[in-house]
CSV table of C-alpha atoms and ligand atoms in Angstrom, one decimal:
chain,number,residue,atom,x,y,z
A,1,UNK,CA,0.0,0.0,0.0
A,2,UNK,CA,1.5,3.5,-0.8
A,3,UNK,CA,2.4,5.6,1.8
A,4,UNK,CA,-0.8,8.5,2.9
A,5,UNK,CA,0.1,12.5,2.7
A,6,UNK,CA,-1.2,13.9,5.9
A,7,UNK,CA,-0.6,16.7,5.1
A,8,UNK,CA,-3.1,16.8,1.9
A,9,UNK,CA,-6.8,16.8,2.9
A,10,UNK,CA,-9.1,16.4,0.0
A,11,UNK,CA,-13.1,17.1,-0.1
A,12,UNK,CA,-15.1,16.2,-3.3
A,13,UNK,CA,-19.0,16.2,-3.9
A,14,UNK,CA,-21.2,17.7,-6.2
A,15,UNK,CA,-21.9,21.4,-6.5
A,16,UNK,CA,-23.0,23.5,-3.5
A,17,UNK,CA,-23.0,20.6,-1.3
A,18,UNK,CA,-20.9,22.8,0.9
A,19,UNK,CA,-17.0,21.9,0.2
A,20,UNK,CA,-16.4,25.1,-0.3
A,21,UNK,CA,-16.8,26.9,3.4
A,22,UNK,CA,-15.8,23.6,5.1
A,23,UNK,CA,-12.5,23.9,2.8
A,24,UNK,CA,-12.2,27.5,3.7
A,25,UNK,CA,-12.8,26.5,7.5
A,26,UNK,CA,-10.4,23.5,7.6
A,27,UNK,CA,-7.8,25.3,5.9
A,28,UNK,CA,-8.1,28.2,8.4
A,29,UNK,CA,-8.2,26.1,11.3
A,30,UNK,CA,-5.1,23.9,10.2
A,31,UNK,CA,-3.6,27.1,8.8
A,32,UNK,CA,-3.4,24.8,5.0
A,33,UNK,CA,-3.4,26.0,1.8
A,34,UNK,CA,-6.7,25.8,-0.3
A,35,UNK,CA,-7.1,25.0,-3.3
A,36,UNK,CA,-10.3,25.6,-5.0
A,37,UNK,CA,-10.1,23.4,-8.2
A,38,UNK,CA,-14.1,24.3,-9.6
A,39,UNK,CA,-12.5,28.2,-9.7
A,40,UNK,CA,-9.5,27.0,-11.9
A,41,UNK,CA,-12.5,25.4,-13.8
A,42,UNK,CA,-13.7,28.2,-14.3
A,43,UNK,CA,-10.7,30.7,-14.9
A,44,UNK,CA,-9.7,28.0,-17.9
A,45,UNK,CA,-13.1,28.0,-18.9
A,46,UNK,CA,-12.9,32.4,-18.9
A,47,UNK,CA,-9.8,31.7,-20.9
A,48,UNK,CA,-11.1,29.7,-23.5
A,49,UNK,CA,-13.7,31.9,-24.0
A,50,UNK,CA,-11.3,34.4,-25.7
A,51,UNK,CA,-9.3,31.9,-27.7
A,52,UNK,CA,-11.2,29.2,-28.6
A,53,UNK,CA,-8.5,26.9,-28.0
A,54,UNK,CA,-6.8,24.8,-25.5
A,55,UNK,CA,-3.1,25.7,-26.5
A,56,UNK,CA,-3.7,29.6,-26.0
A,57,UNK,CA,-6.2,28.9,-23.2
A,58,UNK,CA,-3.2,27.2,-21.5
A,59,UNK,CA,-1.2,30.0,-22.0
A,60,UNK,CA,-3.5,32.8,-20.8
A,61,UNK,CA,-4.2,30.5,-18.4
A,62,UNK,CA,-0.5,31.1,-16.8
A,63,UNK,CA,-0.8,34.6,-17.2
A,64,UNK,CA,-3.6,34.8,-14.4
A,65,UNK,CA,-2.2,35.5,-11.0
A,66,UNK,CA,-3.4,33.1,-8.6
A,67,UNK,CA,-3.5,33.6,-5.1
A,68,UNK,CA,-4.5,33.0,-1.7
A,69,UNK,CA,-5.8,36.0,0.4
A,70,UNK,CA,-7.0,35.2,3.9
A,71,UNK,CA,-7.6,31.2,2.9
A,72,UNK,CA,-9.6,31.9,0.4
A,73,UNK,CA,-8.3,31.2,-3.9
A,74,UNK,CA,-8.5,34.6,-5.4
A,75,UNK,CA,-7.6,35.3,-9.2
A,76,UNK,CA,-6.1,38.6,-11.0
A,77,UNK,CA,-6.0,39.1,-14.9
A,78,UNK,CA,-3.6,42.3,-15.3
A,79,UNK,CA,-4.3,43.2,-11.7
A,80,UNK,CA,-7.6,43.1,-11.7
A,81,UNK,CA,-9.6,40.8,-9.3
A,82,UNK,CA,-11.5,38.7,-11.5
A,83,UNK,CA,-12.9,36.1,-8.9
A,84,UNK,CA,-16.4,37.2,-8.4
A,85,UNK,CA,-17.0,37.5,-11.9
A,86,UNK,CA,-15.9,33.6,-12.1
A,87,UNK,CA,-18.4,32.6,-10.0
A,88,UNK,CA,-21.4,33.1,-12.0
A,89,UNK,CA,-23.5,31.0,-13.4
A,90,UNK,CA,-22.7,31.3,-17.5
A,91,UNK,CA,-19.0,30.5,-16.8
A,92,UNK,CA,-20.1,27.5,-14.3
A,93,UNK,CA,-22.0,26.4,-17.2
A,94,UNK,CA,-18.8,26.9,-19.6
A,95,UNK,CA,-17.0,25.4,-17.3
A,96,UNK,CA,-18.6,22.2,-16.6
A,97,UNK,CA,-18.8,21.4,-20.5
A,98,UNK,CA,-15.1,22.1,-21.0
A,99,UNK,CA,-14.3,20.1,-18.0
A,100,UNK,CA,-15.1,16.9,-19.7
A,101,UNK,CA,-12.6,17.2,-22.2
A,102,UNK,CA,-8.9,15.4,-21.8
A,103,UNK,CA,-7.3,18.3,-22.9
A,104,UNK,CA,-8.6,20.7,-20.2
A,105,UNK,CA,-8.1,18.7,-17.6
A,106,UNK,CA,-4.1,17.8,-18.7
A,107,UNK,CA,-3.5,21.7,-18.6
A,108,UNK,CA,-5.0,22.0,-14.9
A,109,UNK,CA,-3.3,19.2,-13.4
A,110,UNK,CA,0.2,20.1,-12.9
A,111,UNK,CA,-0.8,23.6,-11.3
A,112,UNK,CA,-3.1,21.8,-9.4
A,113,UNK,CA,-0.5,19.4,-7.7
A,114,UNK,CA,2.2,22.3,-7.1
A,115,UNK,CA,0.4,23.3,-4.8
A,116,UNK,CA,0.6,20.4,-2.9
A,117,UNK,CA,3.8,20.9,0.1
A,118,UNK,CA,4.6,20.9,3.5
A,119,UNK,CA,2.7,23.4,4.4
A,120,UNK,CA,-0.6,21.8,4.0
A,121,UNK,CA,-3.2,21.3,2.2
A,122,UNK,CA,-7.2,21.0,1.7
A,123,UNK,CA,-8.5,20.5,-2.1
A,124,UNK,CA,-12.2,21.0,-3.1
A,125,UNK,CA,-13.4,19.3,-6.0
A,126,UNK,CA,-14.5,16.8,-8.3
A,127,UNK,CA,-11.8,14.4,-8.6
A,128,UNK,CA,-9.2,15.5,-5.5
A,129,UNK,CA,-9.4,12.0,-3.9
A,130,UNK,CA,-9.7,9.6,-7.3
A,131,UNK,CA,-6.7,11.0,-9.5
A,132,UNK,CA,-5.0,14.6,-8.4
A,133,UNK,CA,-4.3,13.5,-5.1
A,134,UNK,CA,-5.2,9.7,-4.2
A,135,UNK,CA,-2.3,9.8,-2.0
A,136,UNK,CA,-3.9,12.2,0.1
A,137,UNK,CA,-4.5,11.1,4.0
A,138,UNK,CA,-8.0,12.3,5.0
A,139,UNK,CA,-10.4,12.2,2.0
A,140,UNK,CA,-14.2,13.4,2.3
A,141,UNK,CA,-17.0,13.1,0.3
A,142,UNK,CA,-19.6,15.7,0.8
A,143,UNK,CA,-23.1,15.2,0.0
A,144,UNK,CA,-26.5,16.7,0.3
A,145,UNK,CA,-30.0,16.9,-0.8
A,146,UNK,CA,-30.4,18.6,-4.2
A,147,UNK,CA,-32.8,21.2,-2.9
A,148,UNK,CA,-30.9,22.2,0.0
A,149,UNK,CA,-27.7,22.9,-2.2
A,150,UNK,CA,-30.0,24.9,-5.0
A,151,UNK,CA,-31.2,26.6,-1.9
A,152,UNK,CA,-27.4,27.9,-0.7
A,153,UNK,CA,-26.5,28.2,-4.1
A,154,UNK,CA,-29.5,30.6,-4.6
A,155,UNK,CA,-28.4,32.8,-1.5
A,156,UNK,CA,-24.6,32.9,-2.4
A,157,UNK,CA,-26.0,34.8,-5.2
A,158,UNK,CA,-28.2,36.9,-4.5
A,159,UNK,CA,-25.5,37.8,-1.8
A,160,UNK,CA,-23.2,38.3,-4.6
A,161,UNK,CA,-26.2,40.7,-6.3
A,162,UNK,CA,-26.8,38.3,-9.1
A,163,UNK,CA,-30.7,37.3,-10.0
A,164,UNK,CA,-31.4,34.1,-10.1
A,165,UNK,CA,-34.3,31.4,-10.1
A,166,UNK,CA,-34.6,28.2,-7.5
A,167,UNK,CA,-36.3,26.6,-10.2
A,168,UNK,CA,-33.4,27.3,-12.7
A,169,UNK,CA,-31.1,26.5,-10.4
A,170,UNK,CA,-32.5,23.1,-9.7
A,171,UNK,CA,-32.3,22.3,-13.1
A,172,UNK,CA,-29.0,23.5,-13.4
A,173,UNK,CA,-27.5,21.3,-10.4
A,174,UNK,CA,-29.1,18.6,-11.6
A,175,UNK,CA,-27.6,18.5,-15.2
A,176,UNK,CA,-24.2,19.8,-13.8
A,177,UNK,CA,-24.2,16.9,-11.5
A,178,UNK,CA,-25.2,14.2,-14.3
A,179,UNK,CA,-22.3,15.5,-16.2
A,180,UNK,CA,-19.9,15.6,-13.7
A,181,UNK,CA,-20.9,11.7,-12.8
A,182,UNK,CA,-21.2,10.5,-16.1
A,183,UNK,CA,-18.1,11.9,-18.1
A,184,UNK,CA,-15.5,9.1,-19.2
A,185,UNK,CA,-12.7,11.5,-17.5
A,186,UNK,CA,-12.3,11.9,-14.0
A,187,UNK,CA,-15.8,11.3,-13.0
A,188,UNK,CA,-17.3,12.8,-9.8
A,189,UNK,CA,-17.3,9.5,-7.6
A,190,UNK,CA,-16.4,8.9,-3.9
A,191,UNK,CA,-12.8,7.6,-3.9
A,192,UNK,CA,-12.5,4.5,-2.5
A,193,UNK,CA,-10.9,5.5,0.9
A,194,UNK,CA,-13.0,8.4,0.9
A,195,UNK,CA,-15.7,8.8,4.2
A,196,UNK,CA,-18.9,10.3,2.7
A,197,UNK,CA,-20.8,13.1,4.5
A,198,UNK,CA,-24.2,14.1,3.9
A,199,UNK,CA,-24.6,17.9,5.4
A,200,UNK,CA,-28.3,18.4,4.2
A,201,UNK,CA,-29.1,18.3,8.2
A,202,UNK,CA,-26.0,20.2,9.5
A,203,UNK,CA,-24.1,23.8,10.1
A,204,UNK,CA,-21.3,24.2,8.6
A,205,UNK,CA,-19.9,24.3,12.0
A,206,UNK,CA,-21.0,20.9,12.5
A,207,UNK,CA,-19.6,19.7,9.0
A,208,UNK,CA,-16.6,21.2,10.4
A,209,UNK,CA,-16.0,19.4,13.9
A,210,UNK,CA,-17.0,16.0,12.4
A,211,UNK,CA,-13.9,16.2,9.4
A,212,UNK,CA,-11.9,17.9,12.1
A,213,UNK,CA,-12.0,15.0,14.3
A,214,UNK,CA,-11.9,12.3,11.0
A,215,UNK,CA,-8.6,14.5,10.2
A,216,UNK,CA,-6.8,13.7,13.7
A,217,UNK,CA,-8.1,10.1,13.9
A,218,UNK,CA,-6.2,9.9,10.5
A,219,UNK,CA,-3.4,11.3,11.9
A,220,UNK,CA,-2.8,8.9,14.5
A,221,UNK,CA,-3.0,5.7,12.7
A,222,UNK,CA,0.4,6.7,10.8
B,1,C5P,O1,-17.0,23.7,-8.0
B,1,C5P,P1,-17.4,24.6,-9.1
B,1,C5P,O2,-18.9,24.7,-9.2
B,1,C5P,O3,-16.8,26.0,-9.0
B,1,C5P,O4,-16.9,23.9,-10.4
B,1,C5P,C1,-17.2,24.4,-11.7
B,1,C5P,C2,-17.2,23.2,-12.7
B,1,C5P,O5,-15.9,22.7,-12.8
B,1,C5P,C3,-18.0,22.0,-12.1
B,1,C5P,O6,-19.4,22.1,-12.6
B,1,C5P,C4,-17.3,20.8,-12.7
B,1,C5P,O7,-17.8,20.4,-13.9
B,1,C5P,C5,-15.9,21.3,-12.9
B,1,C5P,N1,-14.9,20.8,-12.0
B,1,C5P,C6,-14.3,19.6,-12.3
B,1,C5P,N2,-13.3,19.0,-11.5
B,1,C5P,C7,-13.0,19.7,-10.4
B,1,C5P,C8,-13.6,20.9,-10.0
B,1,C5P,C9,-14.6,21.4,-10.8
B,1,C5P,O8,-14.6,19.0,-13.3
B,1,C5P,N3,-12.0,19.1,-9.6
C-alpha cells in the first residue's frame, strides 16, 4: 500500500454541497493552503472563451495570477480581481462542458498538484481524492439533498447581487451533477478511501468538527 500524505486533505461532492466553506474553514483552522479546483474550472473556462483553443487557453491560463488571500483562492488578470466574476453562473456552465474534455483537464493538473507541500493542504473538487491526489491522508466526500444545495447556491448569489431562479437552479445542479458523474474522465465519484458526509441536516460548523475529528483520527493511525 503507498504511503498516505497527511498533510493533503481532499473534499469532493457535487456542486454546493458545501466543500467550499468547510475547505475555507479546515484550511483556516489547520492554517493549510486551499485549493479551490471548480475556480480554476472556471478561470480556464474564462480563458477559452477568448481563444477558442486549449493551447492559448493554456497559455492565458499562466498569465492569471493566482492567489490565496485570507484562505480563500482569489484570481487577478492584469491586476484586476477577477474572482467574483468567475463565480457566475454562465461561466459555471462553460466550465462544466469544457471540464469533460482530456485536454482541459491535462492543462489544470500540474498547477493543481504544485500546490501540494509541507505546508498543508485541503482540495475541493471533483476528482481530489480519485486522480490529483489519491495519496492524500484524510479524503471526504460531501453530499447533500439537491434542494438544500439549490437553496445555498441561490443565497450565495443573491449575496453576490446576481438574479437568479430556484427553479433554474434546480435544473442547473441537476444537469451539472449528471455531467460531472457521467463523463468518461475523471468522474465525480467517492474515492475508495474516501468517508462520505451528507450535510443536508448540518451547520457548517458541525460539517466542520466532524472532518476535524476524521482528520486527527487519521493522523494517529500513521
Ligand atoms: O466547484 P465549481 O462549481 O466551482 O466547479 C465548476 C465546474 O468545474 C463544475 O461544474 C465541474 O464540472 C468542474 N470541476 C471539475 N473538476 C474539479 C472541479 C470542478 O470537473 N476538480
Amino acid at each position: 500500500m503507498s504511503l498516505k500524505n497527511n498533510k493533503i486533505i481532499t473534499i469532493d461532492g457535487p456542486s454546493a454541497s458545501g466543500k467550499g466553506s468547510l475547505a475555507k474553514a479546515l484550511a483556516k483552522e489547520l492554517n493549510f493552503i486551499l485549493l479551490d479546483s471548480g475556480l480554476l474550472y472556471r478561470a480556464y473556462s474564462f480563458c477559452f472563451d477568448h481563444s477558442q483553443n486549449h493551447s492559448l487557453a493554456a497559455d492565458l491560463f499562466s498569465n492569471l495570477n493566482i492567489k490565496s488571500i485570507d484562505h480563500e483562492m482569489h484570481v487577478f488578470k492584469n491586476e484586476k480581481d477577477i474572482t467574483s466574476i468567475l463565480r457566475n453562473e454562465d461561466v459555471a456552465k462553460s466550465a462544466s462542458e469544457l471540464s469533460s474534455l482530456k485536454e482541459t483537464r491535462e492543462n489544470l493538473i500540474s498547477f493543481q498538484r504544485d500546490l501540494a507541500s509541507d505546508h498543508g493542504l485541503v482540495a475541493d473538487g471533483r476528482d481530489m481524492g480519485t486522480v490529483v491526489f489519491p495519496d492524500a491522508g484524510t479524503k471526504i466526500f460531501l453530499v447533500a439533498d439537491v434542494e438544500v444545495r439549490a437553496k445555498r447556491r441561490f443565497l450565495e448569489l443573491q449575496n453576490a447581487g446576481q438574479e437568479v431562479n430556484m427553479r433554474d437552479l434546480i435544473d442547473d445542479i441537476r444537469l451539472r451533477d449528471e455531467a460531472d458523474k457521467d463523463r468518461e474522465i475523471s468522474p465525480l465519484m467517492p474515492a475508495d478511501d474516501s468517508i462520505e458526509l451528507n450535510s443536508s441536516n448540518l451547520t457548517p460548523q458541525e460539517v466542520l468538527k466532524i472532518v476535524l475529528k476524521i482528520y486527527k483520527e487519521k493522523t494517529k493511525e500513521v
